[in-house]
Amino acid sequence: MHIRNWLALALMLGHAWALAQTPATPPSLSLDDARAQRARARVLKAEAEQRFEADKAECQSKVIAVGCMSSAKERHLKSLHEADALERTGRQAEREARTREAEAKAAKREAEAADREAEERADVARYREQEAQRTAERERRQAEEAAKLESRRSKAKADRAEQQKRFEARRQEDAKRAQQAPENARKAEERRRQHAERVKQIDERARKYAETLKQREAEKPASQTAQPAAKSPK
């Protein structure tokens, strides 16, 4: 009995060492494949238990069962080790698949975040450019309005200066005329007096001329009467 136990222990250790030396399942299984492998391992364990129970029943039914239970246990342990190995590799593959999936999701999130960040930067740059254009346009319009306002102010100032200049010129002219008014009145009165004097002189000459003509007319018949009287003695 002890020998069989030692043999079983040796077989278990040998299988464990062999499984440890078996290369792990390549980390290329998908998550579904890894889950299917773990399910297969559970099926293998259940089948191993069923076979072991069947083997025990068969060994107990035999009259001579030397080595029967040892062989049954050996097959049972081998099946369990194979199922455990399949379970471990499936679990490892599932972890790796989950890791790859998580990394893929993280990479996708990072890529999407990078895209969003790039889009946000582009939006910010576009907004800043548009804002700069709007600011430049606003400043241009303000400058134009300021220039127009300054032009209107300058024109109004020039117009006021011109009006003031004309007003001052008129004021000076009025002052000059007012200052010259007495002299002008005197000169006008002198011109009227001189005109009246000339008119008087003309009237006087006309009167004298008329008197002269009248006198000549009066003297004319007397001279005509004297001429025939002078011719008679001949």
Tab-separated table of N, CA and C in Angstrom, residues 5-143:
chain	number	residue	atom	x	y	z
A	5	ASN	N	1.293	4.304	-2.881
A	5	ASN	CA	1.198	5.744	-2.586
A	5	ASN	C	2.425	6.495	-3.076
A	6	TRP	N	3.590	5.895	-2.830
A	6	TRP	CA	4.815	6.520	-3.311
A	6	TRP	C	4.844	6.595	-4.837
A	7	LEU	N	4.377	5.541	-5.461
A	7	LEU	CA	4.339	5.563	-6.928
A	7	LEU	C	3.382	6.648	-7.433
A	8	ALA	N	2.236	6.776	-6.785
A	8	ALA	CA	1.267	7.805	-7.194
A	8	ALA	C	1.845	9.201	-7.005
A	9	LEU	N	2.536	9.390	-5.861
A	9	LEU	CA	3.155	10.697	-5.603
A	9	LEU	C	4.215	11.006	-6.636
A	10	ALA	N	5.007	9.975	-6.989
A	10	ALA	CA	6.052	10.184	-7.993
A	10	ALA	C	5.448	10.537	-9.339
A	11	LEU	N	4.360	9.844	-9.681
A	11	LEU	CA	3.697	10.159	-10.949
A	11	LEU	C	3.140	11.590	-10.949
A	12	MET	N	2.561	11.999	-9.817
A	12	MET	CA	2.024	13.359	-9.719
A	12	MET	C	3.119	14.397	-9.886
A	13	LEU	N	4.248	14.167	-9.220
A	13	LEU	CA	5.368	15.106	-9.344
A	13	LEU	C	5.899	15.138	-10.767
A	14	GLY	N	5.957	13.921	-11.378
A	14	GLY	CA	6.452	13.876	-12.756
A	14	GLY	C	5.543	14.623	-13.707
A	15	HIS	N	4.253	14.449	-13.517
A	15	HIS	CA	3.315	15.176	-14.376
A	15	HIS	C	3.364	16.674	-14.125
A	16	ALA	N	3.523	17.027	-12.862
A	16	ALA	CA	3.609	18.460	-12.546
A	16	ALA	C	4.834	19.084	-13.191
A	17	TRP	N	5.970	18.329	-13.138
A	17	TRP	CA	7.190	18.863	-13.765
A	17	TRP	C	7.013	18.959	-15.269
A	18	ALA	N	6.364	17.939	-15.849
A	18	ALA	CA	6.154	17.945	-17.301
A	18	ALA	C	5.255	19.107	-17.714
A	19	LEU	N	4.213	19.346	-16.914
A	19	LEU	CA	3.324	20.464	-17.227
A	19	LEU	C	4.024	21.800	-17.077
A	20	ALA	N	4.906	21.857	-16.079
A	20	ALA	CA	5.660	23.100	-15.892
A	20	ALA	C	6.577	23.374	-17.062
A	21	GLN	N	7.079	22.280	-17.697
A	21	GLN	CA	7.970	22.450	-18.838
A	21	GLN	C	7.205	22.684	-20.137
A	22	THR	N	5.902	22.455	-20.123
A	22	THR	CA	5.115	22.634	-21.347
A	22	THR	C	4.990	24.121	-21.657
A	23	PRO	N	5.264	24.516	-22.888
A	23	PRO	CA	5.154	25.937	-23.237
A	23	PRO	C	3.737	26.437	-23.017
A	24	ALA	N	3.622	27.665	-22.553
A	24	ALA	CA	2.305	28.260	-22.317
A	24	ALA	C	1.613	28.536	-23.644
A	25	THR	N	0.306	28.629	-23.528
A	25	THR	CA	-0.468	28.922	-24.735
A	25	THR	C	-0.097	30.306	-25.259
A	26	PRO	N	0.179	30.404	-26.518
A	26	PRO	CA	0.546	31.711	-27.077
A	26	PRO	C	-0.544	32.734	-26.785
A	27	PRO	N	-0.144	33.951	-26.446
A	27	PRO	CA	-1.123	34.981	-26.074
A	27	PRO	C	-1.837	35.552	-27.284
A	28	SER	N	-2.267	34.623	-28.139
A	28	SER	CA	-2.958	35.091	-29.333
A	28	SER	C	-4.416	34.678	-29.343
A	29	LEU	N	-4.838	33.962	-28.265
A	29	LEU	CA	-6.232	33.554	-28.207
A	29	LEU	C	-7.115	34.765	-27.934
A	30	SER	N	-8.283	34.745	-28.555
A	30	SER	CA	-9.247	35.803	-28.265
A	30	SER	C	-9.897	35.526	-26.920
A	31	LEU	N	-10.639	36.494	-26.439
A	31	LEU	CA	-11.308	36.328	-25.154
A	31	LEU	C	-12.318	35.189	-25.213
A	32	ASP	N	-13.024	35.074	-26.298
A	32	ASP	CA	-13.996	33.982	-26.448
A	32	ASP	C	-13.295	32.630	-26.509
A	33	ASP	N	-12.144	32.571	-27.230
A	33	ASP	CA	-11.403	31.310	-27.305
A	33	ASP	C	-10.872	30.918	-25.927
A	34	ALA	N	-10.374	31.905	-25.178
A	34	ALA	CA	-9.859	31.613	-23.838
A	34	ALA	C	-10.976	31.112	-22.929
A	35	ARG	N	-12.143	31.715	-23.017
A	35	ARG	CA	-13.274	31.251	-22.213
A	35	ARG	C	-13.701	29.841	-22.633
A	36	ALA	N	-13.682	29.590	-23.933
A	36	ALA	CA	-14.028	28.249	-24.420
A	36	ALA	C	-13.018	27.216	-23.920
A	37	GLN	N	-11.723	27.617	-23.864
A	37	GLN	CA	-10.696	26.698	-23.368
A	37	GLN	C	-10.916	26.392	-21.894
A	38	ARG	N	-11.281	27.384	-21.095
A	38	ARG	CA	-11.557	27.140	-19.678
A	38	ARG	C	-12.795	26.250	-19.513
A	39	ALA	N	-13.782	26.478	-20.352
A	39	ALA	CA	-14.965	25.605	-20.303
A	39	ALA	C	-14.595	24.170	-20.668
A	40	ARG	N	-13.706	24.024	-21.657
A	40	ARG	CA	-13.231	22.691	-22.034
A	40	ARG	C	-12.494	22.043	-20.874
A	41	ALA	N	-11.713	22.830	-20.138
A	41	ALA	CA	-10.996	22.293	-18.980
A	41	ALA	C	-11.976	21.796	-17.924
A	42	ARG	N	-13.046	22.540	-17.700
A	42	ARG	CA	-14.043	22.091	-16.723
A	42	ARG	C	-14.722	20.800	-17.179
A	43	VAL	N	-14.958	20.704	-18.483
A	43	VAL	CA	-15.550	19.467	-19.024
A	43	VAL	C	-14.600	18.293	-18.826
A	44	LEU	N	-13.299	18.541	-19.084
A	44	LEU	CA	-12.304	17.477	-18.912
A	44	LEU	C	-12.240	17.027	-17.460
A	45	LYS	N	-12.303	17.991	-16.533
A	45	LYS	CA	-12.296	17.623	-15.113
A	45	LYS	C	-13.515	16.768	-14.764
A	46	ALA	N	-14.667	17.196	-15.263
A	46	ALA	CA	-15.881	16.416	-14.989
A	46	ALA	C	-15.781	15.010	-15.582
A	47	GLU	N	-15.239	14.923	-16.795
A	47	GLU	CA	-15.073	13.613	-17.424
A	47	GLU	C	-14.068	12.772	-16.650
A	48	ALA	N	-12.981	13.428	-16.153
A	48	ALA	CA	-11.976	12.697	-15.373
A	48	ALA	C	-12.590	12.140	-14.098
A	49	GLU	N	-13.436	12.949	-13.447
A	49	GLU	CA	-14.101	12.468	-12.234
A	49	GLU	C	-15.035	11.297	-12.549
A	50	GLN	N	-15.747	11.428	-13.644
A	50	GLN	CA	-16.649	10.332	-14.024
A	50	GLN	C	-15.869	9.054	-14.332
A	51	ARG	N	-14.764	9.191	-15.067
A	51	ARG	CA	-13.955	8.008	-15.386
A	51	ARG	C	-13.355	7.409	-14.129
A	52	PHE	N	-12.905	8.291	-13.222
A	52	PHE	CA	-12.302	7.790	-11.986
A	52	PHE	C	-13.331	7.017	-11.154
A	53	GLU	N	-14.547	7.555	-11.089
A	53	GLU	CA	-15.588	6.835	-10.359
A	53	GLU	C	-15.896	5.500	-11.038
A	54	ALA	N	-15.900	5.527	-12.347
A	54	ALA	CA	-16.146	4.274	-13.079
A	54	ALA	C	-15.001	3.295	-12.870
A	55	ASP	N	-13.757	3.813	-12.881
A	55	ASP	CA	-12.592	2.946	-12.664
A	55	ASP	C	-12.622	2.360	-11.255
A	56	LYS	N	-12.973	3.169	-10.258
A	56	LYS	CA	-13.038	2.647	-8.891
A	56	LYS	C	-14.082	1.544	-8.785
A	57	ALA	N	-15.205	1.780	-9.420
A	57	ALA	CA	-16.251	0.744	-9.378
A	57	ALA	C	-15.791	-0.528	-10.072
A	58	GLU	N	-15.088	-0.347	-11.171
A	58	GLU	CA	-14.589	-1.526	-11.898
A	58	GLU	C	-13.538	-2.254	-11.071
A	59	CYS	N	-12.639	-1.489	-10.414
A	59	CYS	CA	-11.594	-2.121	-9.595
A	59	CYS	C	-12.217	-2.875	-8.417
A	60	GLN	N	-13.212	-2.298	-7.844
A	60	GLN	CA	-13.854	-2.952	-6.697
A	60	GLN	C	-14.618	-4.210	-7.116
A	61	SER	N	-15.008	-4.249	-8.377
A	61	SER	CA	-15.747	-5.435	-8.837
A	61	SER	C	-14.825	-6.592	-9.201
A	62	LYS	N	-13.557	-6.274	-9.341
A	62	LYS	CA	-12.606	-7.321	-9.721
A	62	LYS	C	-12.197	-8.135	-8.489
A	63	VAL	N	-11.966	-9.398	-8.712
A	63	VAL	CA	-11.487	-10.270	-7.626
A	63	VAL	C	-10.027	-9.972	-7.347
A	64	ILE	N	-9.272	-9.865	-8.407
A	64	ILE	CA	-7.845	-9.526	-8.270
A	64	ILE	C	-7.693	-8.118	-8.826
A	65	ALA	N	-7.445	-7.141	-7.945
A	65	ALA	CA	-7.384	-5.729	-8.359
A	65	ALA	C	-6.020	-5.137	-8.085
A	66	VAL	N	-4.980	-5.958	-8.223
A	66	VAL	CA	-3.626	-5.467	-7.966
A	66	VAL	C	-3.278	-4.423	-9.027
A	67	GLY	N	-2.920	-3.232	-8.576
A	67	GLY	CA	-2.516	-2.150	-9.494
A	67	GLY	C	-3.669	-1.460	-10.185
A	68	CYS	N	-4.889	-1.951	-9.971
A	68	CYS	CA	-6.040	-1.332	-10.672
A	68	CYS	C	-6.287	0.088	-10.173
A	69	MET	N	-6.333	0.260	-8.849
A	69	MET	CA	-6.599	1.581	-8.291
A	69	MET	C	-5.453	2.553	-8.571
A	70	SER	N	-4.219	1.957	-8.532
A	70	SER	CA	-3.073	2.835	-8.833
A	70	SER	C	-3.179	3.370	-10.253
A	71	SER	N	-3.522	2.489	-11.175
A	71	SER	CA	-3.666	2.932	-12.569
A	71	SER	C	-4.826	3.921	-12.711
A	72	ALA	N	-5.915	3.638	-11.980
A	72	ALA	CA	-7.065	4.544	-12.048
A	72	ALA	C	-6.705	5.919	-11.492
A	73	LYS	N	-6.009	5.919	-10.347
A	73	LYS	CA	-5.597	7.200	-9.767
A	73	LYS	C	-4.623	7.936	-10.685
A	74	GLU	N	-3.718	7.138	-11.293
A	74	GLU	CA	-2.744	7.757	-12.198
A	74	GLU	C	-3.457	8.419	-13.376
A	75	ARG	N	-4.423	7.671	-13.957
A	75	ARG	CA	-5.159	8.265	-15.074
A	75	ARG	C	-5.964	9.480	-14.608
A	76	HIS	N	-6.517	9.340	-13.402
A	76	HIS	CA	-7.308	10.458	-12.857
A	76	HIS	C	-6.450	11.706	-12.651
A	77	LEU	N	-5.270	11.480	-12.025
A	77	LEU	CA	-4.369	12.622	-11.793
A	77	LEU	C	-3.885	13.226	-13.102
A	78	LYS	N	-3.593	12.333	-14.049
A	78	LYS	CA	-3.129	12.838	-15.350
A	78	LYS	C	-4.205	13.691	-16.015
A	79	SER	N	-5.428	13.197	-15.965
A	79	SER	CA	-6.522	13.967	-16.578
A	79	SER	C	-6.734	15.298	-15.856
A	80	LEU	N	-6.644	15.228	-14.502
A	80	LEU	CA	-6.808	16.470	-13.741
A	80	LEU	C	-5.708	17.472	-14.043
A	81	HIS	N	-4.458	16.931	-14.120
A	81	HIS	CA	-3.343	17.834	-14.446
A	81	HIS	C	-3.522	18.446	-15.828
A	82	GLU	N	-3.947	17.621	-16.770
A	82	GLU	CA	-4.159	18.157	-18.119
A	82	GLU	C	-5.271	19.210	-18.114
A	83	ALA	N	-6.335	18.892	-17.355
A	83	ALA	CA	-7.428	19.868	-17.268
A	83	ALA	C	-6.971	21.138	-16.552
A	84	ASP	N	-6.174	20.956	-15.476
A	84	ASP	CA	-5.662	22.136	-14.765
A	84	ASP	C	-4.760	22.977	-15.659
A	85	ALA	N	-3.896	22.244	-16.418
A	85	ALA	CA	-3.008	22.975	-17.328
A	85	ALA	C	-3.822	23.743	-18.365
A	86	LEU	N	-4.851	23.062	-18.872
A	86	LEU	CA	-5.708	23.738	-19.851
A	86	LEU	C	-6.438	24.921	-19.209
A	87	GLU	N	-6.857	24.719	-17.943
A	87	GLU	CA	-7.526	25.804	-17.213
A	87	GLU	C	-6.578	26.977	-16.985
A	88	ARG	N	-5.322	26.648	-16.584
A	88	ARG	CA	-4.345	27.724	-16.337
A	88	ARG	C	-4.038	28.496	-17.614
A	89	THR	N	-3.778	27.722	-18.678
A	89	THR	CA	-3.470	28.421	-19.940
A	89	THR	C	-4.676	29.225	-20.423
A	90	GLY	N	-5.872	28.644	-20.222
A	90	GLY	CA	-7.074	29.399	-20.615
A	90	GLY	C	-7.250	30.651	-19.784
A	91	ARG	N	-6.997	30.498	-18.455
A	91	ARG	CA	-7.109	31.666	-17.577
A	91	ARG	C	-6.068	32.720	-17.956
A	92	GLN	N	-4.820	32.220	-18.222
A	92	GLN	CA	-3.768	33.157	-18.632
A	92	GLN	C	-4.126	33.841	-19.951
A	93	ALA	N	-4.630	33.017	-20.877
A	93	ALA	CA	-5.021	33.597	-22.168
A	93	ALA	C	-6.164	34.592	-22.000
A	94	GLU	N	-7.092	34.270	-21.069
A	94	GLU	CA	-8.208	35.194	-20.829
A	94	GLU	C	-7.706	36.494	-20.221
A	95	ARG	N	-6.767	36.353	-19.247
A	95	ARG	CA	-6.196	37.577	-18.663
A	95	ARG	C	-5.487	38.402	-19.726
A	96	GLU	N	-4.704	37.692	-20.563
A	96	GLU	CA	-3.983	38.421	-21.609
A	96	GLU	C	-4.950	39.041	-22.612
A	97	ALA	N	-6.026	38.278	-22.930
A	97	ALA	CA	-7.019	38.830	-23.859
A	97	ALA	C	-7.696	40.051	-23.255
A	98	ARG	N	-8.033	39.925	-21.941
A	98	ARG	CA	-8.628	41.081	-21.270
A	98	ARG	C	-7.659	42.263	-21.237
A	99	THR	N	-6.375	41.902	-21.002
A	99	THR	CA	-5.364	42.969	-20.986
A	99	THR	C	-5.261	43.630	-22.352
A	100	ARG	N	-5.208	42.761	-23.410
A	100	ARG	CA	-5.134	43.318	-24.761
A	100	ARG	C	-6.375	44.150	-25.072
A	101	GLU	N	-7.528	43.625	-24.642
A	101	GLU	CA	-8.768	44.366	-24.892
A	101	GLU	C	-8.765	45.694	-24.146
A	102	ALA	N	-8.309	45.629	-22.873
A	102	ALA	CA	-8.237	46.868	-22.094
A	102	ALA	C	-7.234	47.840	-22.709
A	103	GLU	N	-6.077	47.260	-23.146
A	103	GLU	CA	-5.072	48.123	-23.777
A	103	GLU	C	-5.604	48.706	-25.079
A	104	ALA	N	-6.338	47.866	-25.844
A	104	ALA	CA	-6.908	48.367	-27.095
A	104	ALA	C	-7.920	49.478	-26.820
A	105	LYS	N	-8.756	49.237	-25.779
A	105	LYS	CA	-9.728	50.267	-25.420
A	105	LYS	C	-9.030	51.533	-24.940
A	106	ALA	N	-7.963	51.309	-24.125
A	106	ALA	CA	-7.217	52.473	-23.635
A	106	ALA	C	-6.564	53.215	-24.794
A	107	ALA	N	-5.982	52.410	-25.733
A	107	ALA	CA	-5.359	53.043	-26.900
A	107	ALA	C	-6.402	53.784	-27.728
A	108	LYS	N	-7.589	53.152	-27.857
A	108	LYS	CA	-8.662	53.810	-28.600
A	108	LYS	C	-9.087	55.093	-27.906
A	109	ARG	N	-9.214	54.980	-26.553
A	109	ARG	CA	-9.589	56.183	-25.809
A	109	ARG	C	-8.526	57.265	-25.948
A	110	GLU	N	-7.254	56.821	-25.871
A	110	GLU	CA	-6.176	57.802	-26.020
A	110	GLU	C	-6.197	58.422	-27.410
A	111	ALA	N	-6.417	57.552	-28.431
A	111	ALA	CA	-6.470	58.080	-29.796
A	111	ALA	C	-7.649	59.036	-29.956
A	112	GLU	N	-8.806	58.601	-29.399
A	112	GLU	CA	-9.974	59.481	-29.473
A	112	GLU	C	-9.740	60.760	-28.690
A	113	ALA	N	-9.086	60.603	-27.521
A	113	ALA	CA	-8.774	61.798	-26.728
A	113	ALA	C	-7.815	62.706	-27.491
A	114	ALA	N	-6.817	62.058	-28.150
A	114	ALA	CA	-5.876	62.857	-28.941
A	114	ALA	C	-6.599	63.543	-30.097
A	115	ASP	N	-7.525	62.777	-30.729
A	115	ASP	CA	-8.298	63.384	-31.817
A	115	ASP	C	-9.154	64.534	-31.298
A	116	ARG	N	-9.802	64.273	-30.142
A	116	ARG	CA	-10.624	65.341	-29.570
A	116	ARG	C	-9.775	66.545	-29.190
A	117	GLU	N	-8.608	66.245	-28.609
A	117	GLU	CA	-7.719	67.348	-28.230
A	117	GLU	C	-7.262	68.118	-29.460
A	118	ALA	N	-6.905	67.355	-30.523
A	118	ALA	CA	-6.489	68.023	-31.758
A	118	ALA	C	-7.639	68.837	-32.344
A	119	GLU	N	-8.845	68.241	-32.291
A	119	GLU	CA	-10.012	68.964	-32.803
A	119	GLU	C	-10.299	70.197	-31.957
A	120	GLU	N	-10.159	70.029	-30.629
A	120	GLU	CA	-10.373	71.182	-29.748
A	120	GLU	C	-9.329	72.259	-30.004
A	121	ARG	N	-8.059	71.799	-30.191
A	121	ARG	CA	-7.019	72.791	-30.505
A	121	ARG	C	-7.332	73.490	-31.823
A	122	ALA	N	-7.792	72.691	-32.804
A	122	ALA	CA	-8.152	73.294	-34.089
A	122	ALA	C	-9.315	74.265	-33.922
A	123	ASP	N	-10.299	73.853	-33.089
A	123	ASP	CA	-11.434	74.746	-32.841
A	123	ASP	C	-10.974	76.022	-32.149
A	124	VAL	N	-10.084	75.846	-31.160
A	124	VAL	CA	-9.570	77.020	-30.445
A	124	VAL	C	-8.786	77.921	-31.395
A	125	ALA	N	-7.932	77.283	-32.230
A	125	ALA	CA	-7.152	78.073	-33.184
A	125	ALA	C	-8.075	78.778	-34.179
A	126	ARG	N	-9.093	78.035	-34.647
A	126	ARG	CA	-10.046	78.632	-35.581
A	126	ARG	C	-10.816	79.762	-34.910
A	127	TYR	N	-11.226	79.531	-33.655
A	127	TYR	CA	-11.948	80.579	-32.932
A	127	TYR	C	-11.057	81.803	-32.732
A	128	ARG	N	-9.796	81.544	-32.347
A	128	ARG	CA	-8.882	82.673	-32.142
A	128	ARG	C	-8.653	83.426	-33.443
A	129	GLU	N	-8.516	82.666	-34.548
A	129	GLU	CA	-8.318	83.323	-35.838
A	129	GLU	C	-9.539	84.158	-36.207
A	130	GLN	N	-10.728	83.563	-36.023
A	130	GLN	CA	-11.951	84.304	-36.317
A	130	GLN	C	-12.090	85.510	-35.404
A	131	GLU	N	-11.747	85.306	-34.118
A	131	GLU	CA	-11.823	86.420	-33.176
A	131	GLU	C	-10.826	87.510	-33.553
A	132	ALA	N	-9.621	87.086	-33.993
A	132	ALA	CA	-8.624	88.066	-34.430
A	132	ALA	C	-9.128	88.821	-35.658
A	133	GLN	N	-9.763	88.085	-36.594
A	133	GLN	CA	-10.313	88.742	-37.774
A	133	GLN	C	-11.425	89.707	-37.389
A	134	ARG	N	-12.302	89.248	-36.474
A	134	ARG	CA	-13.373	90.142	-36.031
A	134	ARG	C	-12.804	91.363	-35.312
A	135	THR	N	-11.777	91.132	-34.489
A	135	THR	CA	-11.152	92.256	-33.789
A	135	THR	C	-10.509	93.220	-34.776
A	136	ALA	N	-9.798	92.647	-35.772
A	136	ALA	CA	-9.165	93.497	-36.785
A	136	ALA	C	-10.214	94.276	-37.571
A	137	GLU	N	-11.310	93.588	-37.932
A	137	GLU	CA	-12.380	94.271	-38.666
A	137	GLU	C	-13.017	95.351	-37.805
A	138	ARG	N	-13.232	95.028	-36.528
A	138	ARG	CA	-13.819	96.016	-35.620
A	138	ARG	C	-12.883	97.211	-35.458
A	139	GLU	N	-11.591	96.929	-35.288
A	139	GLU	CA	-10.628	98.022	-35.148
A	139	GLU	C	-10.547	98.843	-36.432
A	140	ARG	N	-10.640	98.140	-37.599
A	140	ARG	CA	-10.608	98.868	-38.871
A	140	ARG	C	-11.812	99.801	-38.988
A	141	ARG	N	-12.999	99.257	-38.638
A	141	ARG	CA	-14.198	100.100	-38.697
A	141	ARG	C	-14.104	101.258	-37.702
A	142	GLN	N	-13.585	100.951	-36.503
A	142	GLN	CA	-13.433	102.018	-35.517
A	142	GLN	C	-12.464	103.083	-36.013
A	143	ALA	N	-11.366	102.618	-36.655
A	143	ALA	CA	-10.398	103.573	-37.196
A	143	ALA	C	-11.037	104.414	-38.298
